PDB file of C-alpha atoms in Angstrom:
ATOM      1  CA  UNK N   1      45.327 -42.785  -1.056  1.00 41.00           C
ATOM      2  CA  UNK N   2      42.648 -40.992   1.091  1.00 41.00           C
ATOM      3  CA  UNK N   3      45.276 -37.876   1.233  1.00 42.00           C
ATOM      4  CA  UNK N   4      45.898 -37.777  -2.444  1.00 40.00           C
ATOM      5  CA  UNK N   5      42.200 -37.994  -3.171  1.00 40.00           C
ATOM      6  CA  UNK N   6      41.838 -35.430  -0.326  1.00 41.00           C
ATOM      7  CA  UNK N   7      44.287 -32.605  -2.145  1.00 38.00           C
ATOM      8  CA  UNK N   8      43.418 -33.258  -5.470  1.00 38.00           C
ATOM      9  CA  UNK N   9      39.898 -32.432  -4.478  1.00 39.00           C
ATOM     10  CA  UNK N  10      40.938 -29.351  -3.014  1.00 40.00           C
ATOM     11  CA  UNK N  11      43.145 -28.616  -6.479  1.00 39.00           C
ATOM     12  CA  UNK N  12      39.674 -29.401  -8.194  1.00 41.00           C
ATOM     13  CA  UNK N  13      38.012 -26.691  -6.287  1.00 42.00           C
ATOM     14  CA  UNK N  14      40.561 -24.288  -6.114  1.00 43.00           C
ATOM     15  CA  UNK N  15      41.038 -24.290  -9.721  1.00 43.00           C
ATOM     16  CA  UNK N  16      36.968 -24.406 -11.076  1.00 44.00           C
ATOM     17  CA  UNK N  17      36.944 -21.349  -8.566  1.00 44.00           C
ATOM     18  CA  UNK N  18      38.891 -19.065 -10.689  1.00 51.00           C
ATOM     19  CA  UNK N  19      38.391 -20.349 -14.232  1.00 57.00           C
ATOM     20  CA  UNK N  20      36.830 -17.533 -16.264  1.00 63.00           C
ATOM     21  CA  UNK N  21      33.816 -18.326 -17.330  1.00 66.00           C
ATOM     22  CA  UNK N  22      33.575 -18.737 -21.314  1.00 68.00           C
ATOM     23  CA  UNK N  23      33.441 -15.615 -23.553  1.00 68.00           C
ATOM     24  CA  UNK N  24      30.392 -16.849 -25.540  1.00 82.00           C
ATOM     25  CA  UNK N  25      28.096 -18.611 -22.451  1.00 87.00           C
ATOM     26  CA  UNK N  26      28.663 -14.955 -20.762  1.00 86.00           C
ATOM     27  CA  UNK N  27      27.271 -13.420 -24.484  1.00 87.00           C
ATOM     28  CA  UNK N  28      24.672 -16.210 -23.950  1.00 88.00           C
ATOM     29  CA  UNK N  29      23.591 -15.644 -20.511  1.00 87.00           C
ATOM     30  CA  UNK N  30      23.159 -11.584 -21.009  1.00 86.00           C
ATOM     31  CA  UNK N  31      21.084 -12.694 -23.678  1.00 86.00           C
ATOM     32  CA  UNK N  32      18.729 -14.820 -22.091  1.00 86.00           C
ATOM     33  CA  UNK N  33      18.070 -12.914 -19.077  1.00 86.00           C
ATOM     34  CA  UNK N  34      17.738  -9.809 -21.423  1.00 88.00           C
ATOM     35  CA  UNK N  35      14.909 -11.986 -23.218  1.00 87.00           C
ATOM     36  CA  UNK N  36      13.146 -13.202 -19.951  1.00 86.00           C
ATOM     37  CA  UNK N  37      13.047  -9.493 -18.696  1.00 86.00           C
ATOM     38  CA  UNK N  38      15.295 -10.320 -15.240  1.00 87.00           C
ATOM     39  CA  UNK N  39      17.757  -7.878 -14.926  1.00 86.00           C
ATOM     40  CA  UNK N  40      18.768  -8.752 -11.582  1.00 84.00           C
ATOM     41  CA  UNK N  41      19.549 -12.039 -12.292  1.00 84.00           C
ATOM     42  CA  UNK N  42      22.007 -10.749 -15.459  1.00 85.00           C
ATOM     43  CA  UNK N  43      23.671  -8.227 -12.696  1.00 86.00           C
ATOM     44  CA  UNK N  44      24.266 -10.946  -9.771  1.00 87.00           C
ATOM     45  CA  UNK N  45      24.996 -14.680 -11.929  1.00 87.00           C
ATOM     46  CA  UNK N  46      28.492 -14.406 -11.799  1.00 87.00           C
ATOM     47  CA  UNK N  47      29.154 -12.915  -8.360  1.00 88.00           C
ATOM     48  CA  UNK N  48      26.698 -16.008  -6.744  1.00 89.00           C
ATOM     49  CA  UNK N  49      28.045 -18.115  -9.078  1.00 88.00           C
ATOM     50  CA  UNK N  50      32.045 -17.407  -7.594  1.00 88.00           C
ATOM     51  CA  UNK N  51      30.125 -17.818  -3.894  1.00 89.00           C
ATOM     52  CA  UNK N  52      28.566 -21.066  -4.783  1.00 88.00           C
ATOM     53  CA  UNK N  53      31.664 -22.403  -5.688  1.00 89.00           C
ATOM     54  CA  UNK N  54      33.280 -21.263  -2.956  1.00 89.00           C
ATOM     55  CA  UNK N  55      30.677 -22.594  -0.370  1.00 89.00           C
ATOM     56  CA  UNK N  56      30.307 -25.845  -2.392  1.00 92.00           C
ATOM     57  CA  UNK N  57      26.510 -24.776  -2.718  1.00 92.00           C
ATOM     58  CA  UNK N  58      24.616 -27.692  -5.180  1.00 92.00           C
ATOM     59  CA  UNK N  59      22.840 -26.708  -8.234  1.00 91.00           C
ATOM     60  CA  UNK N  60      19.515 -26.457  -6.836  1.00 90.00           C
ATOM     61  CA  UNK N  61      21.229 -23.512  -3.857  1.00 90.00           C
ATOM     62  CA  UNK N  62      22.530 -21.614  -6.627  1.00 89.00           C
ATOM     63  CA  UNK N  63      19.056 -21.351  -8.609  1.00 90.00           C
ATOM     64  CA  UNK N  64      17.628 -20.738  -5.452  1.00 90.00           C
ATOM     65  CA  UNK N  65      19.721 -17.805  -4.573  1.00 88.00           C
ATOM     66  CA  UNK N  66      19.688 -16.405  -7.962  1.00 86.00           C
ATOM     67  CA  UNK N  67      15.987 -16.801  -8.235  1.00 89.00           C
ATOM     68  CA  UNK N  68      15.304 -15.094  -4.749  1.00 88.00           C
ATOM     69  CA  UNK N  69      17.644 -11.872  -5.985  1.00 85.00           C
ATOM     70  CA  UNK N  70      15.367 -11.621  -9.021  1.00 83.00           C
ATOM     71  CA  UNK N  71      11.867 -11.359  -6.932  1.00 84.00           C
ATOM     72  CA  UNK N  72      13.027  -9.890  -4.673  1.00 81.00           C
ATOM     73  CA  UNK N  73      14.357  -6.837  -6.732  1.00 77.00           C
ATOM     74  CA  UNK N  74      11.432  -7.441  -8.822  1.00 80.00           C
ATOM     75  CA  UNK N  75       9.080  -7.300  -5.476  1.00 80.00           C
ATOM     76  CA  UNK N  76      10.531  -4.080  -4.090  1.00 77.00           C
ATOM     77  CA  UNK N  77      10.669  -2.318  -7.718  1.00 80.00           C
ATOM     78  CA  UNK N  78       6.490  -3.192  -7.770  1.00 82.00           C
ATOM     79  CA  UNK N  79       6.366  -1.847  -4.361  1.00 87.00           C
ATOM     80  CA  UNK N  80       7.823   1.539  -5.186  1.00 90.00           C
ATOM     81  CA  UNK N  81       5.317   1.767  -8.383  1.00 93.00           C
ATOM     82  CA  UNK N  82       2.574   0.948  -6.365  1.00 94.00           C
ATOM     83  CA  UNK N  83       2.854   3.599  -3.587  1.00 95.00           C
ATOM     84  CA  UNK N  84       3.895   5.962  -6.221  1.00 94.00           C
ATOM     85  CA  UNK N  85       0.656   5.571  -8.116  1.00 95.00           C
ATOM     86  CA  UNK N  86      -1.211   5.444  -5.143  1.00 96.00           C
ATOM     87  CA  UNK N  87      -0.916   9.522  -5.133  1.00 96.00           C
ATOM     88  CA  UNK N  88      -0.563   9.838  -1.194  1.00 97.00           C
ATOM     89  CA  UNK N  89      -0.424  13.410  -0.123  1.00 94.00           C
ATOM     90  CA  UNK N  90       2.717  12.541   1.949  1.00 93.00           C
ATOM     91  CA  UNK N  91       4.516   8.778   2.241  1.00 92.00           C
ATOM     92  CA  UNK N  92       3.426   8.429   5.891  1.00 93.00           C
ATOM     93  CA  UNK N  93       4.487   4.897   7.859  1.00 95.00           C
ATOM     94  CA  UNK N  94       2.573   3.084  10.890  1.00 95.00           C
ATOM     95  CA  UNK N  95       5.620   2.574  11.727  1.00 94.00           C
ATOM     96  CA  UNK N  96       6.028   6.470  12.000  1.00 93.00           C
ATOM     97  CA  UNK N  97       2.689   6.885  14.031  1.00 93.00           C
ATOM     98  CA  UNK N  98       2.847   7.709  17.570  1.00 90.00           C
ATOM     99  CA  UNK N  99       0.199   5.530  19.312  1.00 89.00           C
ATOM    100  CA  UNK N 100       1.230   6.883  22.563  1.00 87.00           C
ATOM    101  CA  UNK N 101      -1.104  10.031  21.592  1.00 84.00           C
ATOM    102  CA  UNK N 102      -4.065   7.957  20.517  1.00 90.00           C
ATOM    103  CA  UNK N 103      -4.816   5.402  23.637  1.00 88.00           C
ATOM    104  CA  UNK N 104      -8.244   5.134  21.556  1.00 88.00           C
ATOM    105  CA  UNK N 105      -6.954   2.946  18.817  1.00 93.00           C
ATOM    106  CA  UNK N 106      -6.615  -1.047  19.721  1.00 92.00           C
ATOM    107  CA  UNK N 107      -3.073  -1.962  19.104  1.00 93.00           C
ATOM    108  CA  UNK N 108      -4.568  -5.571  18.108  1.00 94.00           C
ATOM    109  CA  UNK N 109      -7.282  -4.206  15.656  1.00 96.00           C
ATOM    110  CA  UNK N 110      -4.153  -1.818  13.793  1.00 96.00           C
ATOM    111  CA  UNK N 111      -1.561  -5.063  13.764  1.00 96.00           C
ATOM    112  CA  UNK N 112      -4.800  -6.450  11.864  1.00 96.00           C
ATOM    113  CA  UNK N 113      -5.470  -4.279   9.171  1.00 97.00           C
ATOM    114  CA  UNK N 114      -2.128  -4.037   8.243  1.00 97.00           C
ATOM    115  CA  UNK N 115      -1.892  -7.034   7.308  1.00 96.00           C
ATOM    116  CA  UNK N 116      -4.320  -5.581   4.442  1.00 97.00           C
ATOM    117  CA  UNK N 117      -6.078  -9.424   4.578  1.00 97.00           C
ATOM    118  CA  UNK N 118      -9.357  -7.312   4.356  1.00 97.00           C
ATOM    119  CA  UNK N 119      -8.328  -6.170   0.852  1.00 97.00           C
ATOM    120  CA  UNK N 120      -8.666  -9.406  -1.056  1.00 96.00           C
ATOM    121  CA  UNK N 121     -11.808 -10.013   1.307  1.00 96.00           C
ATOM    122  CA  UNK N 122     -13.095  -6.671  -0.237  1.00 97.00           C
ATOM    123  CA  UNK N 123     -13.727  -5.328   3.245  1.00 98.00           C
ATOM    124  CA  UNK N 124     -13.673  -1.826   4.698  1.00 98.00           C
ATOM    125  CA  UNK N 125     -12.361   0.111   7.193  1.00 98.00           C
ATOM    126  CA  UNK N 126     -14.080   3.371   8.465  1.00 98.00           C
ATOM    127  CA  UNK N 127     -11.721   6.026  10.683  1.00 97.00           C
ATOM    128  CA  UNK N 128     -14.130   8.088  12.471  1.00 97.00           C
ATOM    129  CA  UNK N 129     -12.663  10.838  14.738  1.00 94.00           C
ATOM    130  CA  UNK N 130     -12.331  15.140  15.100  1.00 94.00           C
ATOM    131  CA  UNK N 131      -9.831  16.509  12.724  1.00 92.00           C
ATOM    132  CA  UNK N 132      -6.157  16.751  13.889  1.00 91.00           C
ATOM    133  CA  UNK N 133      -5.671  13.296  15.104  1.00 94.00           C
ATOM    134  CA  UNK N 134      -4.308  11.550  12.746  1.00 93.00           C
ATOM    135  CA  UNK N 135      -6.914   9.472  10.827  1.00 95.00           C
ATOM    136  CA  UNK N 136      -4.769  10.518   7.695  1.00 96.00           C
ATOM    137  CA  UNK N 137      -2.041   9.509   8.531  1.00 96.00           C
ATOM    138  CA  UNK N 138      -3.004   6.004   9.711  1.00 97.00           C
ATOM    139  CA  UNK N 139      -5.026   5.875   6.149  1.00 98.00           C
ATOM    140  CA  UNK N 140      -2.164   6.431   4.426  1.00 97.00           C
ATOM    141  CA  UNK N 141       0.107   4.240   6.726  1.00 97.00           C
ATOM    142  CA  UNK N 142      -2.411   1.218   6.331  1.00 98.00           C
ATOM    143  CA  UNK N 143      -2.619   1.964   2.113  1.00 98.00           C
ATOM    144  CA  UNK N 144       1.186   1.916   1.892  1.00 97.00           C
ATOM    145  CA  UNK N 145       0.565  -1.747   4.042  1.00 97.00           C
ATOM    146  CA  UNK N 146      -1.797  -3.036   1.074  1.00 97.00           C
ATOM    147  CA  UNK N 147       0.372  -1.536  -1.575  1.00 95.00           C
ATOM    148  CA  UNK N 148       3.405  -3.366   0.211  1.00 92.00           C
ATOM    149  CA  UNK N 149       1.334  -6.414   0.017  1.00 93.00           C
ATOM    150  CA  UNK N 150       0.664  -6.426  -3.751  1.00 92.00           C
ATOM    151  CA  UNK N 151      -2.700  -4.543  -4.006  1.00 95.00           C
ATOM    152  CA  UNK N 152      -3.110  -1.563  -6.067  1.00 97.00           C
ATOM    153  CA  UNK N 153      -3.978   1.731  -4.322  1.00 97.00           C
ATOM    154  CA  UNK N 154      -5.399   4.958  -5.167  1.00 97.00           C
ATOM    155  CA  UNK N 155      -5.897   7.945  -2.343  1.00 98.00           C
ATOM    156  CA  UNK N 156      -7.645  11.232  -2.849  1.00 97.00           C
ATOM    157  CA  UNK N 157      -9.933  13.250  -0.332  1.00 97.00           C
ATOM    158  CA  UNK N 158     -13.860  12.844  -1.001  1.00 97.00           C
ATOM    159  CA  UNK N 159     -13.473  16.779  -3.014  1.00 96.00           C
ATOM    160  CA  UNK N 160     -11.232  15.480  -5.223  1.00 97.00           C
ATOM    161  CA  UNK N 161     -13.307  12.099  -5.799  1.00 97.00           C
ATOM    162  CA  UNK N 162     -16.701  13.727  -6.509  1.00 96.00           C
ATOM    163  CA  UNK N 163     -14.923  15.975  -8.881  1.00 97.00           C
ATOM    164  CA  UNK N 164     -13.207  13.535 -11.257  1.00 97.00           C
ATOM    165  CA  UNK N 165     -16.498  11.363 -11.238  1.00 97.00           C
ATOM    166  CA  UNK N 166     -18.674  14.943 -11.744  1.00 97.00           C
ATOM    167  CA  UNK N 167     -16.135  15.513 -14.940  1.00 97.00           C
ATOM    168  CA  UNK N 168     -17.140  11.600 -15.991  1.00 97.00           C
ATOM    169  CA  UNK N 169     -20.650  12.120 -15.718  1.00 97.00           C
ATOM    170  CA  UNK N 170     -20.847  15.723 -17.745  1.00 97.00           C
ATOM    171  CA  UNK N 171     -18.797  13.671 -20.563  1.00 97.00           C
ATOM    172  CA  UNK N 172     -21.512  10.215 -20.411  1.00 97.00           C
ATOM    173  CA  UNK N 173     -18.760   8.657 -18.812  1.00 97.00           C
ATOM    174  CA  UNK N 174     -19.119   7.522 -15.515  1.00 97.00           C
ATOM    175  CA  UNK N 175     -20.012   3.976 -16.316  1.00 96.00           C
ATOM    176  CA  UNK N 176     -16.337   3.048 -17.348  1.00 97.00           C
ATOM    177  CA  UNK N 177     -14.850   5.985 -15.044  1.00 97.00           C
ATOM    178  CA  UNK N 178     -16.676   3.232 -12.018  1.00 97.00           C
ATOM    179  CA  UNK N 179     -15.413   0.212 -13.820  1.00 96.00           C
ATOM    180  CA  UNK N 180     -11.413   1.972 -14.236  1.00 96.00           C
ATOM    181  CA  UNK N 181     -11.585   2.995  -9.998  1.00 97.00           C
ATOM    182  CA  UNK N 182     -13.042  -0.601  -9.740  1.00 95.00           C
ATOM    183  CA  UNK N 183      -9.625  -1.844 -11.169  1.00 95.00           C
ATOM    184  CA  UNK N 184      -8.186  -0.715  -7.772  1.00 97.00           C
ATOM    185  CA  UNK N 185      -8.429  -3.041  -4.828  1.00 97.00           C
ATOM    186  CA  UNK N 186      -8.750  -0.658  -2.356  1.00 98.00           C
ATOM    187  CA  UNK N 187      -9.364   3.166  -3.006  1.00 98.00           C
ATOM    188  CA  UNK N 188      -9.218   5.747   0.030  1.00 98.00           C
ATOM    189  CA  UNK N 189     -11.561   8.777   0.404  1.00 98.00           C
ATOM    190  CA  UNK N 190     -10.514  11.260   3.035  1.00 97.00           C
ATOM    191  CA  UNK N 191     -11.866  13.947   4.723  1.00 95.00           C
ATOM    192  CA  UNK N 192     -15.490  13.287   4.066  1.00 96.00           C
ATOM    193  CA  UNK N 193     -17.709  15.343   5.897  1.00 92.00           C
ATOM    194  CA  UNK N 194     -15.599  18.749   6.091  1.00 91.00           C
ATOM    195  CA  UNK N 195     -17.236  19.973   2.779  1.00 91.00           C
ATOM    196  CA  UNK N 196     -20.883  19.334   2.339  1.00 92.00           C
ATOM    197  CA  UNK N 197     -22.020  17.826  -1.158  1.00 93.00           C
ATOM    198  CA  UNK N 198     -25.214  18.811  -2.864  1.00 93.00           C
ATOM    199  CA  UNK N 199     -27.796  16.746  -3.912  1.00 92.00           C
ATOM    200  CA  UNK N 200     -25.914  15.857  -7.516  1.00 94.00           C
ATOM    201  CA  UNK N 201     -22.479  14.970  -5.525  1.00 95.00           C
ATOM    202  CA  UNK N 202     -24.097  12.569  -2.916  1.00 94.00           C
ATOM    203  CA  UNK N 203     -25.608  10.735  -5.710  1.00 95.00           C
ATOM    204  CA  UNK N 204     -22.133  10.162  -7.478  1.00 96.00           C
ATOM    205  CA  UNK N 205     -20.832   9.270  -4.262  1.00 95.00           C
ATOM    206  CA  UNK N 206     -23.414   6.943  -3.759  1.00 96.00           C
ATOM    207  CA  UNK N 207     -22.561   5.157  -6.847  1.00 96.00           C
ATOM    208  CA  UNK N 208     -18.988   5.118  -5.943  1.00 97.00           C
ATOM    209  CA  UNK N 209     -19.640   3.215  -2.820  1.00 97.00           C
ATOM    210  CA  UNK N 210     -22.426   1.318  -4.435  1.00 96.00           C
ATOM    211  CA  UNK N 211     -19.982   0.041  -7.499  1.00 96.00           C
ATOM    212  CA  UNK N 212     -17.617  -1.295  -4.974  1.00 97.00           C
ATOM    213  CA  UNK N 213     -19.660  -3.133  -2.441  1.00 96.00           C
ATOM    214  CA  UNK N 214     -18.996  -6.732  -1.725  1.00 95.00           C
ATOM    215  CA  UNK N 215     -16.270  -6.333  -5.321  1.00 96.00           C
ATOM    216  CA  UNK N 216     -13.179  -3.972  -3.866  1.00 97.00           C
ATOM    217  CA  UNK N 217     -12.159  -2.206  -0.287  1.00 98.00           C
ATOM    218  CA  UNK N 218     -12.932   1.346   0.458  1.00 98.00           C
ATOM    219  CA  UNK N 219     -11.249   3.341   3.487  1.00 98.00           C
ATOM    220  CA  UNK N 220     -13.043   6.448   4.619  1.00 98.00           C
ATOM    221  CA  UNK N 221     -11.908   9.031   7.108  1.00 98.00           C
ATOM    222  CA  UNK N 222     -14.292  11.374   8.035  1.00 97.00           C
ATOM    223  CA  UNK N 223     -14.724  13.683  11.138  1.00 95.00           C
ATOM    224  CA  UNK N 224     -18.245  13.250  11.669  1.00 95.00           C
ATOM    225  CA  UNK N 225     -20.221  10.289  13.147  1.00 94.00           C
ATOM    226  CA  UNK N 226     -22.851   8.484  11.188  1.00 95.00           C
ATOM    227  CA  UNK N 227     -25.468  10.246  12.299  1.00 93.00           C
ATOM    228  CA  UNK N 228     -24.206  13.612  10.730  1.00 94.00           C
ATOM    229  CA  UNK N 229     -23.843  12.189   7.309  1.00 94.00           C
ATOM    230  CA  UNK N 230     -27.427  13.176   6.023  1.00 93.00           C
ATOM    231  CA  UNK N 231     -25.496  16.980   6.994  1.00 91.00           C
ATOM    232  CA  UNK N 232     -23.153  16.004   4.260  1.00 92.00           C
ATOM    233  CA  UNK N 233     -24.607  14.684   1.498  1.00 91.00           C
ATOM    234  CA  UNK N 234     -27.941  16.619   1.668  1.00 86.00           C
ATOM    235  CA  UNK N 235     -30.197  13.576   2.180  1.00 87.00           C
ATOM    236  CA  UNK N 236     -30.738  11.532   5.482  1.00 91.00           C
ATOM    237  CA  UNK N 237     -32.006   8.479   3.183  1.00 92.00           C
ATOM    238  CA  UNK N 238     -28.750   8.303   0.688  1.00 90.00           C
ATOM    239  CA  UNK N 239     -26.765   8.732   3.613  1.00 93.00           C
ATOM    240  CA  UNK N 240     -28.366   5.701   5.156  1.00 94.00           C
ATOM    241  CA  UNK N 241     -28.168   3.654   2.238  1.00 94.00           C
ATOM    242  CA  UNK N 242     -24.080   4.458   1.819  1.00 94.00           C
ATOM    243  CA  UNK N 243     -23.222   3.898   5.107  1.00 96.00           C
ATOM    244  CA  UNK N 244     -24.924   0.449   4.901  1.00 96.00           C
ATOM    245  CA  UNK N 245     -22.991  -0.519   2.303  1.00 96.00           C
ATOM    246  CA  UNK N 246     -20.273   0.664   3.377  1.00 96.00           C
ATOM    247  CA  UNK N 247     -19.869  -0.851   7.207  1.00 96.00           C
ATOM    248  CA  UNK N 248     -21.498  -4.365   5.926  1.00 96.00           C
ATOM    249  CA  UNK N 249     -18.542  -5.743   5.584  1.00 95.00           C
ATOM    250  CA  UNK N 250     -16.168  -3.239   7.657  1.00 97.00           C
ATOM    251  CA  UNK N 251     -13.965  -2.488  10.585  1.00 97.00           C
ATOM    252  CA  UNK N 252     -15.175   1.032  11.888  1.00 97.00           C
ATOM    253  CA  UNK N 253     -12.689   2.434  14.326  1.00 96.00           C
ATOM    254  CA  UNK N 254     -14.186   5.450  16.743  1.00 94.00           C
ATOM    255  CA  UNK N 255     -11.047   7.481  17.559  1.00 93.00           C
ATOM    256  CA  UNK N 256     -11.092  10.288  20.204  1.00 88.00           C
ATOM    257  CA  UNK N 257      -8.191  12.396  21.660  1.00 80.00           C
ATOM    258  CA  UNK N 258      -6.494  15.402  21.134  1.00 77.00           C
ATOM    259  CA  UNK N 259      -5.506  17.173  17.908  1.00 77.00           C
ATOM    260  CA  UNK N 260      -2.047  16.928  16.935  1.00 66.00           C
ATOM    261  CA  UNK N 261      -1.826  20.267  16.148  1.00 60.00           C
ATOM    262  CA  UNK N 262      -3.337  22.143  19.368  1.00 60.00           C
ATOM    263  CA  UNK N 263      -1.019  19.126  21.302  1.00 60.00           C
ATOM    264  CA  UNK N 264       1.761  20.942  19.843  1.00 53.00           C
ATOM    265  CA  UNK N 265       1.050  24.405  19.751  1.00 55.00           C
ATOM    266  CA  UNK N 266      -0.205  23.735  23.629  1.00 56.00           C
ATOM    267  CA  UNK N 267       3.573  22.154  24.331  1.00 53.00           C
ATOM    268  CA  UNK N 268       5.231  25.009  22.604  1.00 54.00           C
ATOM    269  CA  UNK N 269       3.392  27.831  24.474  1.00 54.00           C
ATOM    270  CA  UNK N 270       4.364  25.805  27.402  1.00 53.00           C
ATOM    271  CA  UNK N 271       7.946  25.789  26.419  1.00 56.00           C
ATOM    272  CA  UNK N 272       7.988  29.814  26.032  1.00 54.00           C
ATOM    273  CA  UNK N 273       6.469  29.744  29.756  1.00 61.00           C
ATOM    274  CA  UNK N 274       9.086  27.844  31.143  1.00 60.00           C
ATOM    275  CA  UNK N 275      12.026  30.004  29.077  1.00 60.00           C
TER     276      UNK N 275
END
């Protein structure tokens, strides 16, 4: 009896594993998950639904696995957006940094912030350092971290800020220009201090920092130490009043070392030596 019961399970199985499934609960399915907006699941159903059967997965393995394909697609696809619509001058990875060139920067402090927990904190980091470095890069490396981790992103250089909230002002409209930027949890200004702003400019600036503090994250690279932001923005006392909001609730990261750029020039006039 036990080897009966044994084979005509296996029959059982063999056979539910190639029955078709029925015309109208395929119709019925595409429907549903064209309803519910998941795509993913309509694409993978059947093909996890043949593996389940297979690997005599229950009911509740099966929802599970079809579920995880969904959010995960789903997770990736709001991923893409985000960076996308981050504008990022280039899609640069920490991953793709060479730390090797910047023994300045704490290994432990980096592994931190990319875990972008001081985005929902509404904390800031600061890059301080020469130009040619790489405080870009690792802006833009940490941003694509946040966006990664759900948190919307925008990226523009300080320039490029100042103008689109000088074109909000001139048209009475930098009240809801602030509250739109606001929408993002963490906005990155880079390159502050290699163009200095006139008295108008730091005072939209200062708003800009001041409409954020202790309500969204702001990263800031900038080539020149705190003391040299009065040279800047035109005025030693807004300068003092930004930079208090802005390290409050901060990590500030002093970088030093060599520029990328004269690195590699230096190694390629070094190569034409040695030819």
């Amino acid at each position: 009896m036990t080897t009966t019961t044994g084979t005509t399970t296996k029959r059982a199985k063999t056979t539910t594993a190639i029955t078709p499934v029925p015309r109208g609960l395929e119709t019925k399915i595409a429907y549903l998950t064209r309803v519910l907006k998941t795509p993913t699941i309509g694409r993978v159903w059947e093909d996890l639904a043949t593996t389940a059967r297979e690997a005599n997965w229950s009911h509740e393995e099966y929802l599970t696995a079809v579920l995880e394909r969904q959010v995960a697609d789903r997770e990736s696809a709001g991923n893409t957006m985000r960076i996308r619509t981050a504008h990022f001058p280039q899609v640069k990875t920490l991953e793709d940094f060479n730390l090797e060139h910047l023994p300045s920067l704490r290994k432990d402090v980096l592994a931190h912030l990319a875990t972008a927990t001081f985005v929902p904190k509404a904390e800031n980091v600061i890059l301080l350092g020469p130009p040619g470095i790489g405080k870009t890069h690792l802006a833009v490396g940490l941003g694509i971290k946040a966006a990664q981790a759900g948190y919307s992103v925008l990226f523009d250089t300080a320039t490029k800020w100042i103008d689109r909230l000088a074109r909000a002002h001139q048209a009475g409209q930098l009240e809801g220009e602030l509250k739109k930027i606001r929408r993002y949890r963490l906005i990155i200004i880079d390159e502050v201090g290699y163009i200095p702003f006139d008295q108008d400019a730091a005072n939209l600036f200062f708003q800009l920092v001041a409409s954020r503090y202790e309500q969204a994250s702001i990263m800031v690279t900038s080539n020149l130490p705190f003391g040299r932001w009065g040279e800047t923005f035109s005025d030693d006392m807004v300068a003092a009043a930004m930079i208090d909001r802005l390290v409050h609730h901060a990590e500030v990261l002093t970088l030093s070392g060599d520029s990328y750029r004269t690195r590699a020039r230096r190694e390629l006039l070094a190569k034409d030596r040695d030819k």
